[in-house]
mmCIF file of C-alpha atoms in Angstrom:
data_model
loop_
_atom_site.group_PDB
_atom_site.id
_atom_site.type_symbol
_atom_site.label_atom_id
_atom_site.label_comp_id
_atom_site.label_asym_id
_atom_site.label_seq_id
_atom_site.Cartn_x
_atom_site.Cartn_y
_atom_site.Cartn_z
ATOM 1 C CA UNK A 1 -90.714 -186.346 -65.895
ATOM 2 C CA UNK A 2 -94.409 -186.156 -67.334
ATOM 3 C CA UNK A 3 -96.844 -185.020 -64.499
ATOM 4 C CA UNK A 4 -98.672 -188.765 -65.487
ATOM 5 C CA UNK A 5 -96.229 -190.021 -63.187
ATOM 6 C CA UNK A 6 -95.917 -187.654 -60.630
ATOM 7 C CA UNK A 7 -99.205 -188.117 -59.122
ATOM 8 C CA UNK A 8 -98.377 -191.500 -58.634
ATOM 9 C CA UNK A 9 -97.870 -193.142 -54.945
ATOM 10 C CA UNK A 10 -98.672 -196.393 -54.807
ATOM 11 C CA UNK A 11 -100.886 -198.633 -55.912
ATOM 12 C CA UNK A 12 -101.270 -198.329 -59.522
ATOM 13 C CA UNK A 13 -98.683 -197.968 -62.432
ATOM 14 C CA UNK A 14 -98.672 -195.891 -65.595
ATOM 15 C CA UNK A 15 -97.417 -196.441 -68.894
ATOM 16 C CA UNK A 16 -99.569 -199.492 -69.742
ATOM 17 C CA UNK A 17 -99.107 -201.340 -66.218
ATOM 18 C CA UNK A 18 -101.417 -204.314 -65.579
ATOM 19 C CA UNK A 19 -104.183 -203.722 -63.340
ATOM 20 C CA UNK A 20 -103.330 -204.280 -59.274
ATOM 21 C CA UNK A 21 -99.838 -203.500 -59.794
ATOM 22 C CA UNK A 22 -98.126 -203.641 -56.962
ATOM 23 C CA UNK A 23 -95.973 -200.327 -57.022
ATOM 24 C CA UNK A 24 -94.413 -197.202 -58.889
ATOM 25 C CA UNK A 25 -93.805 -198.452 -62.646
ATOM 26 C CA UNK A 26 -90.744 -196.390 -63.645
ATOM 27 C CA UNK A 27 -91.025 -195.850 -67.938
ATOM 28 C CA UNK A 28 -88.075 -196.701 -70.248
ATOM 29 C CA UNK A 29 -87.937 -193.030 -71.125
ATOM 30 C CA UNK A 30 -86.914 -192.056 -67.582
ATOM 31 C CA UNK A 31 -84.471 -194.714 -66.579
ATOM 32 C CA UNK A 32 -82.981 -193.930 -69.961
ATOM 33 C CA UNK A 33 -82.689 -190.271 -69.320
ATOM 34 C CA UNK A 34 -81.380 -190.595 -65.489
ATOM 35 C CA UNK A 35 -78.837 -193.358 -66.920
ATOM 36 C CA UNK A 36 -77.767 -190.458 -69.441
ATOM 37 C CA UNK A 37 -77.977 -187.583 -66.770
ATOM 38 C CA UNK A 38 -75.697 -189.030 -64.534
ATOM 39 C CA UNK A 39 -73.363 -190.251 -67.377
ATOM 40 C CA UNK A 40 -72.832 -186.604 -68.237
ATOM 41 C CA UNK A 41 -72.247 -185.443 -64.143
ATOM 42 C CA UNK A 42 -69.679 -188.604 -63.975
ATOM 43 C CA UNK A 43 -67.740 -186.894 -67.084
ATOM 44 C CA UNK A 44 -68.240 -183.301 -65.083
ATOM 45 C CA UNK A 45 -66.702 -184.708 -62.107
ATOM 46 C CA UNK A 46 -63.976 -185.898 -64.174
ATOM 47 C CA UNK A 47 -63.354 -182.455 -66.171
ATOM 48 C CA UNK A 48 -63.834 -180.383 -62.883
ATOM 49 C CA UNK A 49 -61.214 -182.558 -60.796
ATOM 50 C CA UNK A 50 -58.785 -182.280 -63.991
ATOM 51 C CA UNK A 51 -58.537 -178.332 -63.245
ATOM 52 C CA UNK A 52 -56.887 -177.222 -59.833
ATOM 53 C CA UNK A 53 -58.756 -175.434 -58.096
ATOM 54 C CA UNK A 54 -57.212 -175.867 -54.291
ATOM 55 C CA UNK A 55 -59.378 -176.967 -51.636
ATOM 56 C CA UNK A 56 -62.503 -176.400 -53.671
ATOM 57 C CA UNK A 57 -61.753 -179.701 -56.003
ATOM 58 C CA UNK A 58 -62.954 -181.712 -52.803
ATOM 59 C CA UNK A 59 -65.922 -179.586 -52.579
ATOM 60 C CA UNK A 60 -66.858 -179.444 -56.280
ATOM 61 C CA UNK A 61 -66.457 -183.677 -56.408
ATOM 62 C CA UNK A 62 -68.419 -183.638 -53.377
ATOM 63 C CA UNK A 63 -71.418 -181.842 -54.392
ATOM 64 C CA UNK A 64 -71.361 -183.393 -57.608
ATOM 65 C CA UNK A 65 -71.243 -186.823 -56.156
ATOM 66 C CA UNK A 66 -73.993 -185.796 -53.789
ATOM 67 C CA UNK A 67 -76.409 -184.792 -56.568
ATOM 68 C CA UNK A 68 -75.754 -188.020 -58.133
ATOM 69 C CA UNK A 69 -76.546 -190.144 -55.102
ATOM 70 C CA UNK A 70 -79.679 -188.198 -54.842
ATOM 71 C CA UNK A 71 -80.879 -188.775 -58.550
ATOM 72 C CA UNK A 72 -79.924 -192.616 -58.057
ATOM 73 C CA UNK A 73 -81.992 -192.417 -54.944
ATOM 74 C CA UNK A 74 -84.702 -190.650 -56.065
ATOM 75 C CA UNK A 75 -85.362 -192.042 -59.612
ATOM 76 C CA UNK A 76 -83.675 -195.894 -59.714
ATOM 77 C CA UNK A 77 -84.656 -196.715 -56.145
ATOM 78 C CA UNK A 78 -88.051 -194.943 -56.581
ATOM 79 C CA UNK A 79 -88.205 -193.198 -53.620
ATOM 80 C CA UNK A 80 -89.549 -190.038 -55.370
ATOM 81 C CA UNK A 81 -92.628 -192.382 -55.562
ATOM 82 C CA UNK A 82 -92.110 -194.241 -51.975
ATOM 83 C CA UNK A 83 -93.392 -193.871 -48.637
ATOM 84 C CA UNK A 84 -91.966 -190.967 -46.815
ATOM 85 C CA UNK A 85 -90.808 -193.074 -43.963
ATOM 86 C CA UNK A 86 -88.097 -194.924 -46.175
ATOM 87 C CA UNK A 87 -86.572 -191.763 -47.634
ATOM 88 C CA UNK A 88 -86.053 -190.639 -43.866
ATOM 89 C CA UNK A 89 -84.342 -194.022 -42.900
ATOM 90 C CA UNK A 90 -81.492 -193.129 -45.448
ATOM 91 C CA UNK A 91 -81.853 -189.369 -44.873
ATOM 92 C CA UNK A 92 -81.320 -190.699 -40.934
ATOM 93 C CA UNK A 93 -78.080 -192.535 -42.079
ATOM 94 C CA UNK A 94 -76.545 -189.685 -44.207
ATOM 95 C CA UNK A 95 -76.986 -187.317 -41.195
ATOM 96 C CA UNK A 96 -75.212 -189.234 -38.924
ATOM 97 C CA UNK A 97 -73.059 -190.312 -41.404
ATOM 98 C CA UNK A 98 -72.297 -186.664 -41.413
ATOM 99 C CA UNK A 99 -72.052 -186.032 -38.371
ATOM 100 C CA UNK A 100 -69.636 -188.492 -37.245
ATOM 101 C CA UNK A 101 -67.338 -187.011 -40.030
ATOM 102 C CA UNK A 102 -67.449 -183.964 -39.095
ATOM 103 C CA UNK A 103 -67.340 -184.285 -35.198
ATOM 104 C CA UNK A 104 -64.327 -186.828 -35.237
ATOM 105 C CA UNK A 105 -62.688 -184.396 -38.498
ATOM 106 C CA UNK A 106 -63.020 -181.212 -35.832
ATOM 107 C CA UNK A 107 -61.513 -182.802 -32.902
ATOM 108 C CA UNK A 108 -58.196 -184.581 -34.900
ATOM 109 C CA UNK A 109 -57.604 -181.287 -36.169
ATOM 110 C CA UNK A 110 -57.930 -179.774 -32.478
ATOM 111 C CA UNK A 111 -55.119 -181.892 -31.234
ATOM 112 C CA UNK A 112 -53.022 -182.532 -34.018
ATOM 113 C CA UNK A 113 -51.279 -179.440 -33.575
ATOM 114 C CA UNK A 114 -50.410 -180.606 -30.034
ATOM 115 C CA UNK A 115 -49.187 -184.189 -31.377
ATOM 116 C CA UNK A 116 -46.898 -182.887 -33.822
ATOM 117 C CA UNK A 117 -45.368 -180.231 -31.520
ATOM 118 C CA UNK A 118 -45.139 -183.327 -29.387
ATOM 119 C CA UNK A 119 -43.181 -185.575 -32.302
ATOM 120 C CA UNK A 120 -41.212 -183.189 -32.971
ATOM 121 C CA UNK A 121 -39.334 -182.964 -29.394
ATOM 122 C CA UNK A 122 -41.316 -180.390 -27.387
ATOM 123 C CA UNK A 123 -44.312 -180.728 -25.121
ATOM 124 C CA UNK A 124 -47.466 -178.594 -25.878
ATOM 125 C CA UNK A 125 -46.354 -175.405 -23.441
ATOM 126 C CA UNK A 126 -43.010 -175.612 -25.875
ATOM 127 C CA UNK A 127 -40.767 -177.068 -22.919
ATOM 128 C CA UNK A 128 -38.522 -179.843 -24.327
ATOM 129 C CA UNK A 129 -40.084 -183.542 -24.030
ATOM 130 C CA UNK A 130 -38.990 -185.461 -20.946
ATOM 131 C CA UNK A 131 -37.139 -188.084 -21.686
ATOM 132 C CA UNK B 1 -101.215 -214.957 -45.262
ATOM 133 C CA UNK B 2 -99.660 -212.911 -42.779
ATOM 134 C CA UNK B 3 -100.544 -209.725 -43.570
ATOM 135 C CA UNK B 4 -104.071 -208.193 -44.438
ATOM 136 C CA UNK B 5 -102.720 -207.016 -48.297
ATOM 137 C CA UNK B 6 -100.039 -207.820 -50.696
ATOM 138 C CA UNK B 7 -99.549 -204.143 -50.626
ATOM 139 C CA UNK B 8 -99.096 -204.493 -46.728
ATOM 140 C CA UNK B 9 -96.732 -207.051 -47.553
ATOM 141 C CA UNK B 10 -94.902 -205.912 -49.903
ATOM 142 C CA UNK B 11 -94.097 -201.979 -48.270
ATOM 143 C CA UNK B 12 -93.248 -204.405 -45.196
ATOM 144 C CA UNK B 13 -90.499 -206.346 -46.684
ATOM 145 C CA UNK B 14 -89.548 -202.932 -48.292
ATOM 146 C CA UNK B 15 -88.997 -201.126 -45.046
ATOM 147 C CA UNK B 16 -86.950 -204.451 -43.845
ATOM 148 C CA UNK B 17 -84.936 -203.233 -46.566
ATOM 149 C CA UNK B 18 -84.650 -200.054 -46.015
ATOM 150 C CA UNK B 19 -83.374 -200.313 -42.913
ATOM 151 C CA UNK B 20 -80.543 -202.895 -43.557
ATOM 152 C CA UNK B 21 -79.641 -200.394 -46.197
ATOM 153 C CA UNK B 22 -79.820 -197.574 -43.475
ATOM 154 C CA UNK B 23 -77.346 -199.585 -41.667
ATOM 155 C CA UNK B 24 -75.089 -200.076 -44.930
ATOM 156 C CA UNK B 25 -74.515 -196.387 -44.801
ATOM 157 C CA UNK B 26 -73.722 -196.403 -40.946
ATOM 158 C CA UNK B 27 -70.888 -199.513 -42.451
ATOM 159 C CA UNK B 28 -69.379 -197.372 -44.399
ATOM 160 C CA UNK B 29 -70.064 -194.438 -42.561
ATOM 161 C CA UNK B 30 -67.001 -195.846 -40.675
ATOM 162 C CA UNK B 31 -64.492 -196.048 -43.477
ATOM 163 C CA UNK B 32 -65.587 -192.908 -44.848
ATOM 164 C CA UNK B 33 -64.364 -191.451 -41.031
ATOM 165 C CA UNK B 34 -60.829 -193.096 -41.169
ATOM 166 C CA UNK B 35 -60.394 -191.404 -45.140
ATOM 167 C CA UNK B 36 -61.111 -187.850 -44.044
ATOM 168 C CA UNK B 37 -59.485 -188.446 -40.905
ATOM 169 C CA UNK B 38 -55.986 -189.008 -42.579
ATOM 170 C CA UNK B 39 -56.798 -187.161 -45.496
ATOM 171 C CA UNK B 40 -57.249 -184.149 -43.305
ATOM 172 C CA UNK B 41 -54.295 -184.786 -41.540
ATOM 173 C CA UNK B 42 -52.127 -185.767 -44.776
ATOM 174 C CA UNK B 43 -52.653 -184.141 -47.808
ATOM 175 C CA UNK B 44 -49.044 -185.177 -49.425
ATOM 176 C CA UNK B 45 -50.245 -188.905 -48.487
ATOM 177 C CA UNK B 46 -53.047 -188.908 -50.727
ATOM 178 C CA UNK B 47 -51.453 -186.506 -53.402
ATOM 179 C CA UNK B 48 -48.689 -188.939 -54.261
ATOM 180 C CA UNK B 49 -51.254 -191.779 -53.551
ATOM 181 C CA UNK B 50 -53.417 -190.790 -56.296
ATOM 182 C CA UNK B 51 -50.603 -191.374 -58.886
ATOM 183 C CA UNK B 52 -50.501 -195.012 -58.265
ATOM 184 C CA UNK B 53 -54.781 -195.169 -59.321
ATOM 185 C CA UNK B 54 -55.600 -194.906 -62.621
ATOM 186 C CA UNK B 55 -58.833 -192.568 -63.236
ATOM 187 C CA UNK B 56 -59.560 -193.957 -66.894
ATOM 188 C CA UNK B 57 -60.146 -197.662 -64.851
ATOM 189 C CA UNK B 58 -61.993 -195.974 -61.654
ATOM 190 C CA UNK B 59 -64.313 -193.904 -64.402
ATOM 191 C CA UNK B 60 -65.021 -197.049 -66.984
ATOM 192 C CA UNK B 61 -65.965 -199.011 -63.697
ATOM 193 C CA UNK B 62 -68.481 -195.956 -62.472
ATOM 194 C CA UNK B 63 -70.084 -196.083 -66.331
ATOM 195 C CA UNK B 64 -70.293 -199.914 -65.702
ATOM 196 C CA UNK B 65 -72.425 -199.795 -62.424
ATOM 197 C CA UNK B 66 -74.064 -196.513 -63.119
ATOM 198 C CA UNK B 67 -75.537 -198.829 -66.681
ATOM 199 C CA UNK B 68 -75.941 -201.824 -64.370
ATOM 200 C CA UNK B 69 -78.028 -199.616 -62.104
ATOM 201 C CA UNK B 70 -80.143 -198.901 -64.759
ATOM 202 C CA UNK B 71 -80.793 -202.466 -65.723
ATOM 203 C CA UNK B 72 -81.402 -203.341 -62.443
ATOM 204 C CA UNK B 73 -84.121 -200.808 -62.620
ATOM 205 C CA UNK B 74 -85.648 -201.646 -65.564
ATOM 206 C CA UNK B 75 -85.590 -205.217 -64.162
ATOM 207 C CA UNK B 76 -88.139 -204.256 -61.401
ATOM 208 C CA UNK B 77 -90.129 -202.617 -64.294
ATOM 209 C CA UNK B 78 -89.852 -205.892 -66.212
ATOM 210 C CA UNK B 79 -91.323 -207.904 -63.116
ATOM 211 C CA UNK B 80 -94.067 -205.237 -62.485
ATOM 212 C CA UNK B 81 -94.831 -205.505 -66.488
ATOM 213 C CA UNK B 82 -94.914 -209.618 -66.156
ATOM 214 C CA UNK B 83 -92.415 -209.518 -69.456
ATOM 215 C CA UNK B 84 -90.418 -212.884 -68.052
ATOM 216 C CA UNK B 85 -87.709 -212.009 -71.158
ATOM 217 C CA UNK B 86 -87.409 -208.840 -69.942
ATOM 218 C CA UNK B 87 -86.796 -209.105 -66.915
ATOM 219 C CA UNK B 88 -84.316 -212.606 -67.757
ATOM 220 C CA UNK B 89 -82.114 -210.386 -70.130
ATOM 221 C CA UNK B 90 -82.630 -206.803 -67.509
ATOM 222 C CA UNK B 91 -81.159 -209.611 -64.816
ATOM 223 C CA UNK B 92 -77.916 -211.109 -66.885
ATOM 224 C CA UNK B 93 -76.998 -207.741 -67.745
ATOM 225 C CA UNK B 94 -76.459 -206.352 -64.403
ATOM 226 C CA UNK B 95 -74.783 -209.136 -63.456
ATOM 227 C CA UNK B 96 -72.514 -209.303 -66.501
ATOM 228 C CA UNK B 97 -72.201 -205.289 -65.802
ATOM 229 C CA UNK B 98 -70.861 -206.272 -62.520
ATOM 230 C CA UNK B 99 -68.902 -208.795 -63.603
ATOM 231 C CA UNK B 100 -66.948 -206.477 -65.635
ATOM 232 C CA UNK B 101 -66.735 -204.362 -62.337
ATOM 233 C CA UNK B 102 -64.359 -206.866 -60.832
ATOM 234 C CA UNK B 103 -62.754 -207.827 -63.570
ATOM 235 C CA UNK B 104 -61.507 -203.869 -63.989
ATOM 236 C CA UNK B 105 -60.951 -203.943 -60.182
ATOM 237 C CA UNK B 106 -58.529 -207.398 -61.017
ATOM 238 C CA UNK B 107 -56.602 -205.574 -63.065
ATOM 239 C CA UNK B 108 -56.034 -202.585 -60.960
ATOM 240 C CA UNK B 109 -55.785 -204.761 -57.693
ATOM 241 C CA UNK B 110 -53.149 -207.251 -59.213
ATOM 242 C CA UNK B 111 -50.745 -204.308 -61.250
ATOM 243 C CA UNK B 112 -50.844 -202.798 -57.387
ATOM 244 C CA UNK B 113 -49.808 -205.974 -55.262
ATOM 245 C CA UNK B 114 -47.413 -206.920 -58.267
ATOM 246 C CA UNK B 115 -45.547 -203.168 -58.489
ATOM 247 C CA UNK B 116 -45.768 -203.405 -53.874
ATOM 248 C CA UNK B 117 -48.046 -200.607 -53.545
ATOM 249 C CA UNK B 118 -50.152 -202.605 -50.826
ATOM 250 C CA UNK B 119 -51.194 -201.593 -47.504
ATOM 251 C CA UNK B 120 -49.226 -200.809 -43.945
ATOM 252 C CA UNK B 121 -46.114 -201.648 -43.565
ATOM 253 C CA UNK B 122 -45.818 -203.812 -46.735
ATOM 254 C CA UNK B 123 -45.296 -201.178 -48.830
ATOM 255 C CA UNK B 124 -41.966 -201.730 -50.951
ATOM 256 C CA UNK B 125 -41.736 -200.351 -54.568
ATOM 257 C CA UNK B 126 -39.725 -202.918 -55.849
ATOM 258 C CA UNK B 127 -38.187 -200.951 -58.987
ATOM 259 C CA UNK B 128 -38.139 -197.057 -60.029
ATOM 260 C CA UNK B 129 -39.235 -198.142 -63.825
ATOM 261 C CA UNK B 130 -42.517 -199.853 -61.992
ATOM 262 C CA UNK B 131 -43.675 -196.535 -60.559
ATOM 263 C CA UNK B 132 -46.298 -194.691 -62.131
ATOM 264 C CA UNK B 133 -44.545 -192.067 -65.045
ATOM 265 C CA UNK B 134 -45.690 -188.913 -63.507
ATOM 266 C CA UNK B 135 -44.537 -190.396 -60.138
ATOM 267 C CA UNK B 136 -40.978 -191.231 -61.988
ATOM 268 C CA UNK B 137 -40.600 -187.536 -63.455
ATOM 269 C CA UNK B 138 -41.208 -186.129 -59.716
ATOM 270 C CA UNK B 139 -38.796 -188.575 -57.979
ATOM 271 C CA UNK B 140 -36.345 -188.709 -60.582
ATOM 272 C CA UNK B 141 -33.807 -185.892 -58.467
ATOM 273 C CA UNK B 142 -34.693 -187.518 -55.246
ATOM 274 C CA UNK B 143 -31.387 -187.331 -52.964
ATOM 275 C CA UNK B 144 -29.852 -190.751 -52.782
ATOM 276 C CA UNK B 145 -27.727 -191.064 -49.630
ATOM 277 C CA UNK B 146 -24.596 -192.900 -48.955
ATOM 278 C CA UNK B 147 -24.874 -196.887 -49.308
ATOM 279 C CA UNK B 148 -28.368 -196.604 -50.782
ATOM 280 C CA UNK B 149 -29.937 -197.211 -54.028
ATOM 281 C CA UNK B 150 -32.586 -194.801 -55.345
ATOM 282 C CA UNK B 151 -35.306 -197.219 -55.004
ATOM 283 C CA UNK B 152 -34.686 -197.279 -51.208
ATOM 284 C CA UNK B 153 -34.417 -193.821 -51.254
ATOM 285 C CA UNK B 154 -38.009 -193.328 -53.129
ATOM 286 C CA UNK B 155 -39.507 -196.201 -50.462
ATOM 287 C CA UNK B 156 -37.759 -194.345 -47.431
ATOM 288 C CA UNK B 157 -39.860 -191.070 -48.832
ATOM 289 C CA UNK B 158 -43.158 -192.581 -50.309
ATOM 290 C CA UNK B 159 -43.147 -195.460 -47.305
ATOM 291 C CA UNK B 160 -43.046 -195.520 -43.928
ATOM 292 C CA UNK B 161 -41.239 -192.849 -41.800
ATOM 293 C CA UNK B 162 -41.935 -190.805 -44.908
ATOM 294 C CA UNK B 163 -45.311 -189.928 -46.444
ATOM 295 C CA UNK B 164 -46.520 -193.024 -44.896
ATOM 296 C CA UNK B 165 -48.290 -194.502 -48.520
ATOM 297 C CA UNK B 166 -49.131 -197.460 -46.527
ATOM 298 C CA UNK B 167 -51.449 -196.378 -44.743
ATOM 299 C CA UNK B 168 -53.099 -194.563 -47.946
ATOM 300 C CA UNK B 169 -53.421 -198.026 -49.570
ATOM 301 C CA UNK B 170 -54.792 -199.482 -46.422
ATOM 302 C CA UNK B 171 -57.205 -196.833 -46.648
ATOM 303 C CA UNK B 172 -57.760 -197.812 -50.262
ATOM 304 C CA UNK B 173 -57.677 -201.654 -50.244
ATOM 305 C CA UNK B 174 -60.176 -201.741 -47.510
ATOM 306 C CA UNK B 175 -62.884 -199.141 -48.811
ATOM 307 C CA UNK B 176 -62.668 -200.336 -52.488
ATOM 308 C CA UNK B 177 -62.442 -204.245 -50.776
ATOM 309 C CA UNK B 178 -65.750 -203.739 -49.214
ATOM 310 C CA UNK B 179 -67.117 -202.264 -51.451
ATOM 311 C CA UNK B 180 -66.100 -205.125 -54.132
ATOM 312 C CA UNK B 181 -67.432 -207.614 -51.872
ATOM 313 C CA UNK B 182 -70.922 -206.037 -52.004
ATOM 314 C CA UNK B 183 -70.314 -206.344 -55.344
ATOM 315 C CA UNK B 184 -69.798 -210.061 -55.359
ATOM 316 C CA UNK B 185 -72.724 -210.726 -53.290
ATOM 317 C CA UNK B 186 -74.855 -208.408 -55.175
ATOM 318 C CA UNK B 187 -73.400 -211.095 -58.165
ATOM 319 C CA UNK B 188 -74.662 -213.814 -56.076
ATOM 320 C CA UNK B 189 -77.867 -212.286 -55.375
ATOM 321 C CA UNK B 190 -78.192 -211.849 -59.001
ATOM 322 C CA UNK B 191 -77.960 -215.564 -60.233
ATOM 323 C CA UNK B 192 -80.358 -216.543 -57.405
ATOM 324 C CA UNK B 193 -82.799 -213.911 -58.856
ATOM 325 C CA UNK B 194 -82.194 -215.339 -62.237
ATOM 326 C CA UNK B 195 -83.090 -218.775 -61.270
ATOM 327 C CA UNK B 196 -86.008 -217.791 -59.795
ATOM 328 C CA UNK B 197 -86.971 -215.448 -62.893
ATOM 329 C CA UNK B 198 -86.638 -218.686 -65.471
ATOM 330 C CA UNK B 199 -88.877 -220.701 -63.385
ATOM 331 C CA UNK B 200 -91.216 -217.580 -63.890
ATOM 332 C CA UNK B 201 -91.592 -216.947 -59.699
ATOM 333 C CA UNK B 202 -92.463 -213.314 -60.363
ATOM 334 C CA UNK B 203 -95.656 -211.263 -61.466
ATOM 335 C CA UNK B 204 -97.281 -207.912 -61.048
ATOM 336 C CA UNK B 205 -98.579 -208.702 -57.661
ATOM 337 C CA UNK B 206 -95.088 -210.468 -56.113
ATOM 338 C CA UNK B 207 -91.877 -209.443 -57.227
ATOM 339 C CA UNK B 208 -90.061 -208.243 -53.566
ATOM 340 C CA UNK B 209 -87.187 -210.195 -53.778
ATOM 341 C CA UNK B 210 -86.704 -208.216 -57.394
ATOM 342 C CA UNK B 211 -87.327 -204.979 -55.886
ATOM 343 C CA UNK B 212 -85.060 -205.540 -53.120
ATOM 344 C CA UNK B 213 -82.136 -206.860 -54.804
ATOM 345 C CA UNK B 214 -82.246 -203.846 -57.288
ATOM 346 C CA UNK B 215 -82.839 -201.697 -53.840
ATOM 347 C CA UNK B 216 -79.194 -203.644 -52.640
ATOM 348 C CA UNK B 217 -77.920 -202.939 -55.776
ATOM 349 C CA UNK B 218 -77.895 -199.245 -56.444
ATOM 350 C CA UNK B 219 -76.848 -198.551 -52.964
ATOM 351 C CA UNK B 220 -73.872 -200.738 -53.539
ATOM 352 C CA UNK B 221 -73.329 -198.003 -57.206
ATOM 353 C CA UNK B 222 -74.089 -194.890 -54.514
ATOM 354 C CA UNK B 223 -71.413 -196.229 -52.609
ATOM 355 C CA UNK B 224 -69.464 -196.539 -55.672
ATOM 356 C CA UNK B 225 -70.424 -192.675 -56.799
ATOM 357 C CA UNK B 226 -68.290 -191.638 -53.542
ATOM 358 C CA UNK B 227 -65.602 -193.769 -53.796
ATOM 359 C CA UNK B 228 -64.669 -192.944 -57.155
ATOM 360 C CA UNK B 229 -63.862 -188.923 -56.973
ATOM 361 C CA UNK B 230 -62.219 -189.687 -53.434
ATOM 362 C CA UNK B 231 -59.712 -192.105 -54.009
ATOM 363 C CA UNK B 232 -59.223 -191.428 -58.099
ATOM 364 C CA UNK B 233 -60.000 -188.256 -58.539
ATOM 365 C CA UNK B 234 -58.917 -185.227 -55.492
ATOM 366 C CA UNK B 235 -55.647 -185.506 -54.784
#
């Protein structure tokens, strides 16, 4: 990114853009490159999931994806160059989105100890399972 | 004119946006839940699930709509640029790119319902030969008990009462089904956009519906960006 774009909030283009328009004009060069950038992260994914490493292959294709989204985000759906308020509406979602993962992931894995013990014939306290 | 500025107008319709795409993440926020949920709970499930997907089709599909996004982009620059070729051939590109999209997902949709590696309780392998080869080489010593066939025996392991696969492809079909009917709308979206393109609709000064649809667009390829290392990719 050239810092002619950077300054760049609303109004007015760069790169040749007509006068009044409406807008962040995004050059060929960048969508290009950020086309090409996450070409190469897709193959990385792809190569890193290949090798085994254990739990960390979710984390790896997480964070990977992650950066992804955010260059997506950021360059093809300009919010780099858009009002704050719209990159906290999906910032908003993603939290949540988060958080609801997490919460309901913490509290299956709280009690699934207790269902299985249960499946498998025996109450939680270990006394056989009333018929 | 309802607002003061085209500017006005224009970041309003944009925030409208926003927020329905907001609430596209909260969607899927949903099915994103029930995947870690019983991928948490069972690992085996989606280990011996991820042999039935083929990465090669998940990856060419992500290079599809990660290129489509990029068109779609370039499209809004067309429309801010006033080049009405541009943004005619930016437009028919994305949706051809997502065209190709479902096509790939045909395939891989219609090899899975032919083979019976479909969702809930209609799982049912219906031959040992039709199960993927690295699948074959791990089942191939599978104890068959009295009165069965090994076929039943592989279903009575990889189905129900077993690792439950089922429930994996309901898990799959439903995530990658949403997902592909954003797609198909976003296809919809597309021709409308196109129509309106040829009879030259857009300029520098009013090209929302553009910007929007592009906005729709890469969210549905974010979407897509999770999906793909999930389900193809982490077993």
């Amino acid at each position: 990114m050239s810092d002619a774009t950077a300054h760049d909030s609303h109004d007015h283009g760069h790169g040749g853009a007509l006068p009044g328009t409406i807008g962040h004009v995004t050059s060929v060069g960048t969508l290009v490159k950020v086309f090409l950038t996450l070409v190469c992260l897709t193959l990385a994914t792809i190569a890193v999931a290949r090798m085994d490493f254990g739990r960390l292959n979710v984390v790896g294709a997480l964070v990977i994806a992650s950066i992804k989204g955010s260059i997506v985000a950021l360059w093809f759906m300009h919010l780099r160059y858009d009002k704050r308020f719209n990159f906290f509406i999906l910032f908003g979602s993603i939290i949540f989105l988060v958080w609801m993962v997490s919460y309901i992931l913490f509290d299956t894995k709280m009690y699934q100890h207790d269902m299985e013990t249960y499946r498998h014939g025996k109450t939680i306290d270990g006394k056989p399972k009333p018929e | 004119m309802h607002f003061d500025t085209l500017h006005n107008q224009f970041q309003s319709g944009k925030l409208g946006m926003w927020l329905f795409l907001g609430q596209e993440v909260l969607f899927f926020a949903a099915l994103f839940t029930a995947y870690s949920v019983y991928r948490g709970n069972h690992t085996d499930m989606f280990h011996y699930g991820q042999y039935f997907l083929d990465w090669r089709m998940g990856g060419a599909n992500t290079i599809v709509l990660l290129f489509s996004s990029m068109t779609a982009a370039w499209s809004v620059r067309c429309a801010q640029l006033e080049q009405r070729k541009g943004l005619l051939i930016t437009i028919a590109i994305t949706w051809a790119c997502a065209a190709t999209f479902m096509i790939i997902k045909y395939f891989e949709y219609s090899h899975k319902i032919h083979i019976g590696a479909i969702w809930g309780e209609h799982f049912h392998i219906h031959s040992f030969d039709e199960l993927p080869l690295p699948l074959q080489e791990k089942l191939s010593h599978i104890p068959v008990p009295e009165g069965k066939t090994q076929i039943e025996a592989v279903n009575d392991y990889l189905g129900k009462g077993g690792l439950g696969l089922g429930t994996f492809f309901a898990v799959y079909f439903c995530m990658t089904g949403l997902h592909g009917i954003h797609v198909l709308v976003g296809m919809g979206l597309y021709i409308w956009l196109f129509v309106r393109a040829w009879r030259g609709r857009y300029n520098r000064k009013y090209y929302s519906s553009v910007d929007n649809i592009a906005l729709y667009w890469h969210i549905v390829d974010l979407i897509w960006i999770f999906l793909f290392p999930l389900l193809y990719l982490i077993g």
